[in-house]
Amino acid sequence: MLVIAWIALVLLGLVAMVITLHLIVSGINTFTSALPVPTPRGAITQIIDALDLPEHGLFVEPGCGDGRILRAIVDLRPELLTVGIENNPVSLGVARIRLRGRAKLVQGNLLHASFAKADRVFMYLSPRMMARLENKLERELSKGARLVSQQFPL
């Protein structure tokens, strides 16, 4: 019994080391912008209605998390180019599994993304990140582009 406890402790230590190394290598900000908070399933229909999705064009979701909004949009508008941007590798992995190649997924910093060609944008981001993106979105979004935000205003 003591051997099993010792092995469990060693494994726990290894996991902690791997997480620490990941944070150092990928940059501490990987997980600091906000904890992942998925969009409630009941809100997805309202979000899609508010987006008024075109048949063709470009939909971008900065902070796409686990990809549930992207999945709903791909199912509804398969001809619409959909792009999700996420900095959390765990959430992005879940999105990749959920979407199975049906949307372009990018791991990266939202502040470095381009919104110039986006026709529709959906964001469910922290108030701090929304404030940081506001001027960028005003500069880059084309006339007629539609941005829908859940919960936090710009």
PDB file of C-alpha atoms in Angstrom:
ATOM      1  CA  MET A   1       0.000   0.000   0.000  1.00  0.00           C
ATOM      2  CA  LEU A   2       2.882   2.334   0.803  1.00  0.00           C
ATOM      3  CA  VAL A   3       4.432   1.667  -2.618  1.00  0.00           C
ATOM      4  CA  ILE A   4       1.199   2.655  -4.386  1.00  0.00           C
ATOM      5  CA  ALA A   5       0.998   5.895  -2.393  1.00  0.00           C
ATOM      6  CA  TRP A   6       4.627   6.658  -3.250  1.00  0.00           C
ATOM      7  CA  ILE A   7       4.032   6.026  -6.973  1.00  0.00           C
ATOM      8  CA  ALA A   8       0.934   8.257  -6.907  1.00  0.00           C
ATOM      9  CA  LEU A   9       2.956  11.041  -5.274  1.00  0.00           C
ATOM     10  CA  VAL A  10       5.725  10.732  -7.862  1.00  0.00           C
ATOM     11  CA  LEU A  11       3.182  10.841 -10.696  1.00  0.00           C
ATOM     12  CA  LEU A  12       1.504  13.906  -9.188  1.00  0.00           C
ATOM     13  CA  GLY A  13       4.894  15.598  -8.991  1.00  0.00           C
ATOM     14  CA  LEU A  14       5.577  14.773 -12.632  1.00  0.00           C
ATOM     15  CA  VAL A  15       2.225  16.221 -13.690  1.00  0.00           C
ATOM     16  CA  ALA A  16       2.970  19.408 -11.756  1.00  0.00           C
ATOM     17  CA  MET A  17       6.364  19.630 -13.438  1.00  0.00           C
ATOM     18  CA  VAL A  18       4.861  19.184 -16.915  1.00  0.00           C
ATOM     19  CA  ILE A  19       2.274  21.915 -16.274  1.00  0.00           C
ATOM     20  CA  THR A  20       4.967  24.255 -14.948  1.00  0.00           C
ATOM     21  CA  LEU A  21       7.185  23.611 -17.970  1.00  0.00           C
ATOM     22  CA  HIS A  22       4.254  24.172 -20.308  1.00  0.00           C
ATOM     23  CA  LEU A  23       3.520  27.533 -18.690  1.00  0.00           C
ATOM     24  CA  ILE A  24       7.166  28.562 -18.958  1.00  0.00           C
ATOM     25  CA  VAL A  25       7.552  27.445 -22.576  1.00  0.00           C
ATOM     26  CA  SER A  26       4.212  28.734 -23.881  1.00  0.00           C
ATOM     27  CA  GLY A  27       4.238  31.915 -21.848  1.00  0.00           C
ATOM     28  CA  ILE A  28       2.434  32.441 -18.590  1.00  0.00           C
ATOM     29  CA  ASN A  29      -0.347  34.339 -20.397  1.00  0.00           C
ATOM     30  CA  THR A  30      -1.666  31.113 -21.951  1.00  0.00           C
ATOM     31  CA  PHE A  31      -4.127  30.746 -19.095  1.00  0.00           C
ATOM     32  CA  THR A  32      -4.247  34.240 -17.604  1.00  0.00           C
ATOM     33  CA  SER A  33      -6.598  36.158 -19.889  1.00  0.00           C
ATOM     34  CA  ALA A  34      -9.589  34.305 -18.447  1.00  0.00           C
ATOM     35  CA  LEU A  35     -10.644  30.896 -17.326  1.00  0.00           C
ATOM     36  CA  PRO A  36     -12.559  29.012 -20.016  1.00  0.00           C
ATOM     37  CA  VAL A  37     -16.290  29.588 -19.598  1.00  0.00           C
ATOM     38  CA  PRO A  38     -18.351  27.807 -22.253  1.00  0.00           C
ATOM     39  CA  THR A  39     -21.320  29.492 -23.860  1.00  0.00           C
ATOM     40  CA  PRO A  40     -24.507  28.038 -22.372  1.00  0.00           C
ATOM     41  CA  ARG A  41     -26.157  25.679 -24.863  1.00  0.00           C
ATOM     42  CA  GLY A  42     -29.464  27.499 -24.482  1.00  0.00           C
ATOM     43  CA  ALA A  43     -27.900  30.749 -25.735  1.00  0.00           C
ATOM     44  CA  ILE A  44     -26.551  29.329 -29.011  1.00  0.00           C
ATOM     45  CA  THR A  45     -29.790  29.780 -30.987  1.00  0.00           C
ATOM     46  CA  GLN A  46     -30.086  33.397 -29.833  1.00  0.00           C
ATOM     47  CA  ILE A  47     -26.478  34.084 -30.776  1.00  0.00           C
ATOM     48  CA  ILE A  48     -26.936  32.614 -34.251  1.00  0.00           C
ATOM     49  CA  ASP A  49     -30.118  34.658 -34.741  1.00  0.00           C
ATOM     50  CA  ALA A  50     -28.315  37.837 -33.664  1.00  0.00           C
ATOM     51  CA  LEU A  51     -25.420  37.133 -36.050  1.00  0.00           C
ATOM     52  CA  ASP A  52     -27.792  36.957 -39.054  1.00  0.00           C
ATOM     53  CA  LEU A  53     -25.337  34.667 -40.825  1.00  0.00           C
ATOM     54  CA  PRO A  54     -24.854  35.032 -44.576  1.00  0.00           C
ATOM     55  CA  GLU A  55     -24.641  31.967 -46.814  1.00  0.00           C
ATOM     56  CA  HIS A  56     -21.032  32.801 -47.732  1.00  0.00           C
ATOM     57  CA  GLY A  57     -18.308  34.936 -46.201  1.00  0.00           C
ATOM     58  CA  LEU A  58     -16.104  34.764 -43.132  1.00  0.00           C
ATOM     59  CA  PHE A  59     -17.143  34.127 -39.537  1.00  0.00           C
ATOM     60  CA  VAL A  60     -14.490  34.623 -36.842  1.00  0.00           C
ATOM     61  CA  GLU A  61     -14.725  33.672 -33.182  1.00  0.00           C
ATOM     62  CA  PRO A  62     -11.866  35.011 -31.080  1.00  0.00           C
ATOM     63  CA  GLY A  63     -11.667  32.966 -27.911  1.00  0.00           C
ATOM     64  CA  CYS A  64     -13.537  30.042 -29.486  1.00  0.00           C
ATOM     65  CA  GLY A  65     -12.944  27.789 -26.478  1.00  0.00           C
ATOM     66  CA  ASP A  66     -14.290  24.283 -27.021  1.00  0.00           C
ATOM     67  CA  GLY A  67     -15.778  25.154 -30.420  1.00  0.00           C
ATOM     68  CA  ARG A  68     -19.480  24.780 -29.609  1.00  0.00           C
ATOM     69  CA  ILE A  69     -20.472  28.020 -31.401  1.00  0.00           C
ATOM     70  CA  LEU A  70     -18.290  27.152 -34.395  1.00  0.00           C
ATOM     71  CA  ARG A  71     -19.876  23.692 -34.543  1.00  0.00           C
ATOM     72  CA  ALA A  72     -23.400  25.133 -34.562  1.00  0.00           C
ATOM     73  CA  ILE A  73     -22.463  27.588 -37.318  1.00  0.00           C
ATOM     74  CA  VAL A  74     -20.717  24.963 -39.461  1.00  0.00           C
ATOM     75  CA  ASP A  75     -23.790  22.728 -39.135  1.00  0.00           C
ATOM     76  CA  LEU A  76     -26.101  25.592 -40.157  1.00  0.00           C
ATOM     77  CA  ARG A  77     -23.942  27.253 -42.840  1.00  0.00           C
ATOM     78  CA  PRO A  78     -21.449  24.735 -44.276  1.00  0.00           C
ATOM     79  CA  GLU A  79     -20.411  27.143 -47.063  1.00  0.00           C
ATOM     80  CA  LEU A  80     -19.467  29.891 -44.603  1.00  0.00           C
ATOM     81  CA  LEU A  81     -15.738  29.996 -43.860  1.00  0.00           C
ATOM     82  CA  THR A  82     -15.406  29.682 -40.087  1.00  0.00           C
ATOM     83  CA  VAL A  83     -12.305  30.509 -38.066  1.00  0.00           C
ATOM     84  CA  GLY A  84     -11.776  30.055 -34.347  1.00  0.00           C
ATOM     85  CA  ILE A  85      -8.885  31.611 -32.447  1.00  0.00           C
ATOM     86  CA  GLU A  86      -7.942  30.281 -29.023  1.00  0.00           C
ATOM     87  CA  ASN A  87      -4.854  30.583 -26.844  1.00  0.00           C
ATOM     88  CA  ASN A  88      -5.684  27.747 -24.435  1.00  0.00           C
ATOM     89  CA  PRO A  89      -4.276  24.518 -25.914  1.00  0.00           C
ATOM     90  CA  VAL A  90      -6.627  22.285 -23.913  1.00  0.00           C
ATOM     91  CA  SER A  91      -9.764  24.112 -25.114  1.00  0.00           C
ATOM     92  CA  LEU A  92      -8.378  24.171 -28.635  1.00  0.00           C
ATOM     93  CA  GLY A  93      -7.838  20.399 -28.507  1.00  0.00           C
ATOM     94  CA  VAL A  94     -11.470  19.886 -27.527  1.00  0.00           C
ATOM     95  CA  ALA A  95     -12.541  22.184 -30.392  1.00  0.00           C
ATOM     96  CA  ARG A  96     -10.434  20.192 -32.869  1.00  0.00           C
ATOM     97  CA  ILE A  97     -12.146  16.985 -31.779  1.00  0.00           C
ATOM     98  CA  ARG A  98     -15.600  18.581 -31.898  1.00  0.00           C
ATOM     99  CA  LEU A  99     -15.112  20.142 -35.356  1.00  0.00           C
ATOM    100  CA  ARG A 100     -13.101  17.381 -37.077  1.00  0.00           C
ATOM    101  CA  GLY A 101     -11.539  19.736 -39.615  1.00  0.00           C
ATOM    102  CA  ARG A 102     -14.762  21.527 -40.549  1.00  0.00           C
ATOM    103  CA  ALA A 103     -13.443  24.923 -39.371  1.00  0.00           C
ATOM    104  CA  LYS A 104     -10.043  26.548 -39.315  1.00  0.00           C
ATOM    105  CA  LEU A 105      -8.680  26.623 -35.769  1.00  0.00           C
ATOM    106  CA  VAL A 106      -5.738  28.806 -34.828  1.00  0.00           C
ATOM    107  CA  GLN A 107      -3.820  28.841 -31.581  1.00  0.00           C
ATOM    108  CA  GLY A 108      -2.761  32.383 -30.960  1.00  0.00           C
ATOM    109  CA  ASN A 109      -3.089  35.731 -29.317  1.00  0.00           C
ATOM    110  CA  LEU A 110      -6.356  37.513 -30.142  1.00  0.00           C
ATOM    111  CA  LEU A 111      -4.546  40.843 -30.218  1.00  0.00           C
ATOM    112  CA  HIS A 112      -2.511  39.642 -33.210  1.00  0.00           C
ATOM    113  CA  ALA A 113      -5.467  38.305 -35.206  1.00  0.00           C
ATOM    114  CA  SER A 114      -6.830  40.176 -38.216  1.00  0.00           C
ATOM    115  CA  PHE A 115     -10.533  40.942 -38.439  1.00  0.00           C
ATOM    116  CA  ALA A 116     -10.281  42.885 -41.717  1.00  0.00           C
ATOM    117  CA  LYS A 117     -12.074  40.277 -43.850  1.00  0.00           C
ATOM    118  CA  ALA A 118     -14.594  39.125 -41.234  1.00  0.00           C
ATOM    119  CA  ASP A 119     -18.278  39.462 -42.092  1.00  0.00           C
ATOM    120  CA  ARG A 120     -19.456  38.194 -38.711  1.00  0.00           C
ATOM    121  CA  VAL A 121     -17.679  38.030 -35.346  1.00  0.00           C
ATOM    122  CA  PHE A 122     -18.879  36.486 -32.103  1.00  0.00           C
ATOM    123  CA  MET A 123     -17.104  37.109 -28.803  1.00  0.00           C
ATOM    124  CA  TYR A 124     -17.628  35.798 -25.292  1.00  0.00           C
ATOM    125  CA  LEU A 125     -14.559  37.285 -23.673  1.00  0.00           C
ATOM    126  CA  SER A 126     -13.705  38.889 -20.357  1.00  0.00           C
ATOM    127  CA  PRO A 127     -14.413  42.617 -19.968  1.00  0.00           C
ATOM    128  CA  ARG A 128     -10.654  43.221 -19.839  1.00  0.00           C
ATOM    129  CA  MET A 129     -10.046  41.474 -23.168  1.00  0.00           C
ATOM    130  CA  MET A 130     -13.064  43.174 -24.756  1.00  0.00           C
ATOM    131  CA  ALA A 131     -11.621  46.559 -23.777  1.00  0.00           C
ATOM    132  CA  ARG A 132      -8.237  45.605 -25.229  1.00  0.00           C
ATOM    133  CA  LEU A 133      -9.829  44.558 -28.549  1.00  0.00           C
ATOM    134  CA  GLU A 134     -12.257  47.469 -28.941  1.00  0.00           C
ATOM    135  CA  ASN A 135     -10.021  49.889 -30.880  1.00  0.00           C
ATOM    136  CA  LYS A 136      -8.605  47.073 -33.017  1.00  0.00           C
ATOM    137  CA  LEU A 137     -12.092  45.939 -34.007  1.00  0.00           C
ATOM    138  CA  GLU A 138     -13.195  49.503 -34.800  1.00  0.00           C
ATOM    139  CA  ARG A 139     -10.168  49.922 -37.079  1.00  0.00           C
ATOM    140  CA  GLU A 140     -10.292  46.531 -38.786  1.00  0.00           C
ATOM    141  CA  LEU A 141     -13.926  45.491 -39.203  1.00  0.00           C
ATOM    142  CA  SER A 142     -15.327  46.492 -42.563  1.00  0.00           C
ATOM    143  CA  LYS A 143     -18.518  48.472 -42.996  1.00  0.00           C
ATOM    144  CA  GLY A 144     -21.454  46.074 -42.762  1.00  0.00           C
ATOM    145  CA  ALA A 145     -19.636  43.544 -40.596  1.00  0.00           C
ATOM    146  CA  ARG A 146     -21.644  42.405 -37.603  1.00  0.00           C
ATOM    147  CA  LEU A 147     -20.195  41.753 -34.158  1.00  0.00           C
ATOM    148  CA  VAL A 148     -22.170  39.969 -31.461  1.00  0.00           C
ATOM    149  CA  SER A 149     -20.909  39.826 -27.902  1.00  0.00           C
ATOM    150  CA  GLN A 150     -22.313  37.647 -25.162  1.00  0.00           C
ATOM    151  CA  GLN A 151     -22.651  39.261 -21.755  1.00  0.00           C
ATOM    152  CA  PHE A 152     -19.924  41.921 -21.928  1.00  0.00           C
ATOM    153  CA  PRO A 153     -20.298  45.129 -23.979  1.00  0.00           C
ATOM    154  CA  LEU A 154     -17.640  46.876 -25.996  1.00  0.00           C
TER     155      LEU A 154
END
